[in-house]
Amino acid sequence: MNSDMNSAMINDYIAQALSHARYEVIEDEEPYYGEVPGLAGVYATGRSLEECRENLKNVIEGWILARREHNLDVPSICPATDGNGLHGGGVDQK
């Protein structure tokens, strides 16, 4: 798989993950908190919603790359109605 195609797949995955993100305001120096249900350990904070979303995007990218590096499954994200929209087989392991 060429790197342009791989990069496009990762960008598509990030966009889908962000579409499932949940945000809330917390009492903190960075009061905006975001997470993607179903992606363990994927959360971020920010001083604004935009900053939180950008930080969450970076966390998702790092999460994908770390999972692929360790040959772990990256679940696909789809608009299914299974409660969290996640299924096995997301980003190609190659």
N, CA and C atoms as an extended XYZ file, in Angstrom:
282
Properties=species:S:1:pos:R:3:atomname:S:1:resname:S:1:resid:I:1 pbc="F F F"
N         0.849       -1.169        0.000 N   MET     1
C         0.000        0.000        0.000 CA  MET     1
C         0.901        1.240        0.000 C   MET     1
N         0.622        2.181       -0.905 N   ASN     2
C         1.493        3.355       -0.939 CA  ASN     2
C         1.162        4.316        0.194 C   ASN     2
N         2.110        5.188        0.498 N   SER     3
C         1.953        6.060        1.671 CA  SER     3
C         0.834        7.076        1.497 C   SER     3
N         0.567        7.540        0.255 N   ASP     4
C        -0.540        8.480        0.041 CA  ASP     4
C        -1.877        7.826        0.370 C   ASP     4
N        -2.038        6.571       -0.066 N   MET     5
C        -3.278        5.856        0.205 CA  MET     5
C        -3.403        5.581        1.697 C   MET     5
N        -2.295        5.189        2.323 N   ASN     6
C        -2.279        4.919        3.748 CA  ASN     6
C        -2.637        6.184        4.531 C   ASN     6
N        -2.057        7.303        4.138 N   SER     7
C        -2.329        8.574        4.786 CA  SER     7
C        -3.800        8.965        4.620 C   SER     7
N        -4.348        8.742        3.439 N   ALA     8
C        -5.762        9.047        3.192 CA  ALA     8
C        -6.658        8.184        4.065 C   ALA     8
N        -6.302        6.906        4.236 N   MET     9
C        -7.088        6.014        5.091 CA  MET     9
C        -7.054        6.483        6.541 C   MET     9
N        -5.886        6.897        6.995 N   ILE    10
C        -5.760        7.393        8.370 CA  ILE    10
C        -6.571        8.666        8.547 C   ILE    10
N        -6.489        9.580        7.582 N   ASN    11
C        -7.266       10.822        7.662 CA  ASN    11
C        -8.765       10.546        7.662 C   ASN    11
N        -9.215        9.589        6.842 N   ASP    12
C       -10.633        9.217        6.831 CA  ASP    12
C       -11.043        8.636        8.183 C   ASP    12
N       -10.186        7.796        8.745 N   TYR    13
C       -10.472        7.190       10.050 CA  TYR    13
C       -10.594        8.273       11.120 C   TYR    13
N        -9.661        9.213       11.108 N   ILE    14
C        -9.690       10.304       12.090 CA  ILE    14
C       -10.978       11.100       11.964 C   ILE    14
N       -11.378       11.406       10.730 N   ALA    15
C       -12.611       12.162       10.507 CA  ALA    15
C       -13.821       11.400       11.043 C   ALA    15
N       -13.866       10.094       10.785 N   GLN    16
C       -14.974        9.281       11.296 CA  GLN    16
C       -14.958        9.235       12.827 C   GLN    16
N       -13.776        9.063       13.410 N   ALA    17
C       -13.665        9.022       14.868 CA  ALA    17
C       -14.128       10.340       15.475 C   ALA    17
N       -13.719       11.453       14.875 N   LEU    18
C       -14.129       12.765       15.381 CA  LEU    18
C       -15.630       12.961       15.279 C   LEU    18
N       -16.255       12.342       14.292 N   SER    19
C       -17.713       12.477       14.155 CA  SER    19
C       -18.445       11.753       15.279 C   SER    19
N       -17.767       10.840       15.981 N   HIS    20
C       -18.348       10.125       17.116 CA  HIS    20
C       -17.885       10.695       18.455 C   HIS    20
N       -17.029       11.714       18.423 N   ALA    21
C       -16.471       12.274       19.660 CA  ALA    21
C       -17.559       12.919       20.504 C   ALA    21
N       -17.318       12.867       21.795 N   ARG    22
C       -18.209       13.527       22.761 CA  ARG    22
C       -17.377       14.552       23.511 C   ARG    22
N       -17.969       15.727       23.708 N   TYR    23
C       -17.267       16.821       24.365 CA  TYR    23
C       -18.055       17.277       25.579 C   TYR    23
N       -17.312       17.776       26.566 N   GLU    24
C       -17.956       18.363       27.731 CA  GLU    24
C       -17.034       19.423       28.319 C   GLU    24
N       -17.613       20.262       29.143 N   VAL    25
C       -16.840       21.287       29.846 CA  VAL    25
C       -16.602       20.784       31.257 C   VAL    25
N       -15.332       20.823       31.678 N   ILE    26
C       -14.954       20.361       33.008 CA  ILE    26
C       -14.288       21.499       33.762 C   ILE    26
N       -14.154       21.354       35.053 N   GLU    27
C       -13.452       22.358       35.853 CA  GLU    27
C       -11.969       22.041       35.803 C   GLU    27
N       -11.248       22.762       34.952 N   ASP    28
C        -9.836       22.504       34.749 CA  ASP    28
C        -9.223       23.722       34.063 C   ASP    28
N        -7.917       23.796       34.066 N   GLU    29
C        -7.201       24.850       33.353 CA  GLU    29
C        -7.538       24.813       31.859 C   GLU    29
N        -7.716       23.610       31.336 N   GLU    30
C        -8.176       23.405       29.968 CA  GLU    30
C        -9.565       22.785       30.072 C   GLU    30
N       -10.603       23.622       30.087 N   PRO    31
C       -11.936       23.154       30.461 CA  PRO    31
C       -12.687       22.317       29.426 C   PRO    31
N       -12.191       22.252       28.213 N   TYR    32
C       -12.886       21.457       27.198 CA  TYR    32
C       -12.270       20.064       27.144 C   TYR    32
N       -13.119       19.060       27.294 N   TYR    33
C       -12.694       17.668       27.330 CA  TYR    33
C       -13.408       16.922       26.210 C   TYR    33
N       -12.663       16.122       25.467 N   GLY    34
C       -13.259       15.332       24.401 CA  GLY    34
C       -12.736       13.912       24.425 C   GLY    34
N       -13.595       12.975       24.041 N   GLU    35
C       -13.203       11.573       23.960 CA  GLU    35
C       -13.977       10.901       22.841 C   GLU    35
N       -13.456        9.750       22.401 N   VAL    36
C       -14.145        8.954       21.399 CA  VAL    36
C       -14.542        7.647       22.062 C   VAL    36
N       -15.835        7.465       22.328 N   PRO    37
C       -16.280        6.216       22.952 CA  PRO    37
C       -15.841        5.010       22.115 C   PRO    37
N       -15.356        4.000       22.791 N   GLY    38
C       -14.924        2.789       22.106 CA  GLY    38
C       -13.450        2.758       21.763 C   GLY    38
N       -12.774        3.897       21.818 N   LEU    39
C       -11.336        3.937       21.566 CA  LEU    39
C       -10.650        4.181       22.910 C   LEU    39
N       -10.224        3.103       23.537 N   ALA    40
C        -9.659        3.169       24.879 CA  ALA    40
C        -8.469        4.108       24.949 C   ALA    40
N        -8.515        5.023       25.898 N   GLY    41
C        -7.408        5.941       26.126 CA  GLY    41
C        -7.370        7.135       25.187 C   GLY    41
N        -8.361        7.275       24.335 N   VAL    42
C        -8.385        8.383       23.376 CA  VAL    42
C        -9.224        9.521       23.966 C   VAL    42
N        -8.528       10.511       24.508 N   TYR    43
C        -9.184       11.689       25.051 CA  TYR    43
C        -8.211       12.861       24.981 C   TYR    43
N        -8.744       14.065       25.063 N   ALA    44
C        -7.910       15.268       25.017 CA  ALA    44
C        -8.637       16.405       25.713 C   ALA    44
N        -7.879       17.439       26.034 N   THR    45
C        -8.444       18.658       26.603 CA  THR    45
C        -7.946       19.846       25.803 C   THR    45
N        -8.526       21.002       26.065 N   GLY    46
C        -8.081       22.219       25.396 CA  GLY    46
C        -8.679       23.450       26.049 C   GLY    46
N        -8.095       24.594       25.743 N   ARG    47
C        -8.600       25.865       26.274 CA  ARG    47
C        -9.834       26.343       25.524 C   ARG    47
N       -10.050       25.795       24.328 N   SER    48
C       -11.249       26.092       23.545 CA  SER    48
C       -11.723       24.783       22.919 C   SER    48
N       -12.934       24.774       22.429 N   LEU    49
C       -13.440       23.574       21.770 CA  LEU    49
C       -12.597       23.236       20.547 C   LEU    49
N       -12.190       24.260       19.808 N   GLU    50
C       -11.363       24.041       18.620 CA  GLU    50
C       -10.016       23.424       18.990 C   GLU    50
N        -9.399       23.928       20.066 N   GLU    51
C        -8.119       23.377       20.510 CA  GLU    51
C        -8.297       21.937       20.992 C   GLU    51
N        -9.369       21.676       21.713 N   CYS    52
C        -9.644       20.326       22.189 CA  CYS    52
C        -9.818       19.384       21.000 C   CYS    52
N       -10.562       19.802       19.995 N   ARG    53
C       -10.784       18.972       18.813 CA  ARG    53
C        -9.465       18.699       18.081 C   ARG    53
N        -8.615       19.702       17.952 N   GLU    54
C        -7.314       19.511       17.298 CA  GLU    54
C        -6.428       18.571       18.116 C   GLU    54
N        -6.441       18.735       19.426 N   ASN    55
C        -5.676       17.836       20.297 CA  ASN    55
C        -6.199       16.409       20.192 C   ASN    55
N        -7.521       16.255       20.136 N   LEU    56
C        -8.116       14.934       20.014 CA  LEU    56
C        -7.740       14.297       18.681 C   LEU    56
N        -7.709       15.079       17.635 N   LYS    57
C        -7.283       14.594       16.317 CA  LYS    57
C        -5.858       14.037       16.401 C   LYS    57
N        -4.965       14.754       17.054 N   ASN    58
C        -3.576       14.306       17.208 CA  ASN    58
C        -3.473       13.041       18.055 C   ASN    58
N        -4.305       12.947       19.085 N   VAL    59
C        -4.303       11.749       19.930 CA  VAL    59
C        -4.780       10.542       19.122 C   VAL    59
N        -5.822       10.718       18.323 N   ILE    60
C        -6.333        9.619       17.501 CA  ILE    60
C        -5.253        9.143       16.539 C   ILE    60
N        -4.568       10.076       15.895 N   GLU    61
C        -3.508        9.702       14.959 CA  GLU    61
C        -2.410        8.907       15.673 C   GLU    61
N        -1.970        9.383       16.820 N   GLY    62
C        -0.945        8.669       17.576 CA  GLY    62
C        -1.425        7.303       18.033 C   GLY    62
N        -2.693        7.212       18.417 N   TRP    63
C        -3.289        5.947       18.851 CA  TRP    63
C        -3.273        4.934       17.711 C   TRP    63
N        -3.659        5.381       16.503 N   ILE    64
C        -3.652        4.497       15.330 CA  ILE    64
C        -2.235        4.000       15.059 C   ILE    64
N        -1.286        4.921       15.006 N   LEU    65
C         0.090        4.551       14.682 CA  LEU    65
C         0.679        3.606       15.726 C   LEU    65
N         0.397        3.845       16.998 N   ALA    66
C         0.910        2.969       18.056 CA  ALA    66
C         0.301        1.578       17.948 C   ALA    66
N        -0.982        1.500       17.686 N   ARG    67
C        -1.634        0.195       17.556 CA  ARG    67
C        -1.095       -0.567       16.354 C   ARG    67
N        -0.896        0.133       15.251 N   ARG    68
C        -0.361       -0.526       14.060 CA  ARG    68
C         1.072       -0.994       14.297 C   ARG    68
N         1.864       -0.186       14.986 N   GLU    69
C         3.250       -0.547       15.270 CA  GLU    69
C         3.336       -1.827       16.094 C   GLU    69
N         2.343       -2.029       16.958 N   HIS    70
C         2.332       -3.202       17.832 CA  HIS    70
C         1.411       -4.308       17.306 C   HIS    70
N         1.026       -4.195       16.024 N   ASN    71
C         0.166       -5.196       15.365 CA  ASN    71
C        -1.131       -5.453       16.123 C   ASN    71
N        -1.702       -4.389       16.671 N   LEU    72
C        -2.984       -4.485       17.355 CA  LEU    72
C        -4.094       -4.033       16.412 C   LEU    72
N        -5.271       -4.586       16.608 N   ASP    73
C        -6.421       -4.245       15.785 CA  ASP    73
C        -6.784       -2.771       15.938 C   ASP    73
N        -7.136       -2.153       14.836 N   VAL    74
C        -7.696       -0.800       14.832 CA  VAL    74
C        -9.129       -0.968       14.347 C   VAL    74
N       -10.106       -0.880       15.255 N   PRO    75
C       -11.484       -1.143       14.858 CA  PRO    75
C       -11.977       -0.126       13.835 C   PRO    75
N       -12.777       -0.601       12.882 N   SER    76
C       -13.340        0.341       11.920 CA  SER    76
C       -14.425        1.154       12.603 C   SER    76
N       -14.645        2.324       12.083 N   ILE    77
C       -15.695        3.198       12.590 CA  ILE    77
C       -16.672        3.386       11.451 C   ILE    77
N       -17.911        3.055       11.710 N   CYS    78
C       -18.917        3.185       10.670 CA  CYS    78
C       -20.197        3.731       11.285 C   CYS    78
N       -21.092        4.195       10.446 N   PRO    79
C       -22.329        4.793       10.967 CA  PRO    79
C       -23.347        3.767       11.440 C   PRO    79
N       -22.881        2.594       11.881 N   ALA    80
C       -23.781        1.553       12.364 CA  ALA    80
C       -24.455        1.986       13.662 C   ALA    80
N       -25.498        1.289       14.005 N   THR    81
C       -26.241        1.635       15.214 CA  THR    81
C       -25.968        0.631       16.323 C   THR    81
N       -24.705        0.264       16.514 N   ASP    82
C       -24.361       -0.700       17.556 CA  ASP    82
C       -24.061       -0.023       18.890 C   ASP    82
N       -24.364        1.251       18.990 N   GLY    83
C       -24.130        1.960       20.244 CA  GLY    83
C       -22.899        2.834       20.198 C   GLY    83
N       -21.825        2.352       19.548 N   ASN    84
C       -20.637        3.196       19.482 CA  ASN    84
C       -20.070        3.295       18.074 C   ASN    84
N       -20.650        2.599       17.112 N   GLY    85
C       -20.207        2.705       15.726 CA  GLY    85
C       -18.870        2.060       15.439 C   GLY    85
N       -18.394        1.174       16.312 N   LEU    86
C       -17.076        0.575       16.133 CA  LEU    86
C       -17.200       -0.897       15.786 C   LEU    86
N       -16.366       -1.351       14.872 N   HIS    87
C       -16.316       -2.752       14.453 CA  HIS    87
C       -14.869       -3.119       14.208 C   HIS    87
N       -14.546       -4.384       14.199 N   GLY    88
C       -13.183       -4.824       13.928 CA  GLY    88
C       -12.781       -4.536       12.497 C   GLY    88
N       -11.454       -4.410       12.257 N   GLY    89
C       -10.931       -4.296       10.900 CA  GLY    89
C       -10.870       -2.911       10.324 C   GLY    89
N       -10.510       -1.911       11.075 N   GLY    90
C       -10.536       -0.527       10.625 CA  GLY    90
C        -9.435       -0.107        9.690 C   GLY    90
N        -8.233        0.045       10.156 N   VAL    91
C        -7.112        0.528        9.347 CA  VAL    91
C        -6.224       -0.658        9.038 C   VAL    91
N        -5.901       -0.815        7.763 N   ASP    92
C        -5.084       -1.935        7.306 CA  ASP    92
C        -3.797       -2.021        8.108 C   ASP    92
N        -3.467       -3.196        8.579 N   GLN    93
C        -2.280       -3.417        9.403 CA  GLN    93
C        -0.993       -3.427        8.606 C   GLN    93
N        -1.042       -3.412        7.287 N   LYS    94
C         0.162       -3.524        6.446 CA  LYS    94
C         0.839       -2.209        6.255 C   LYS    94
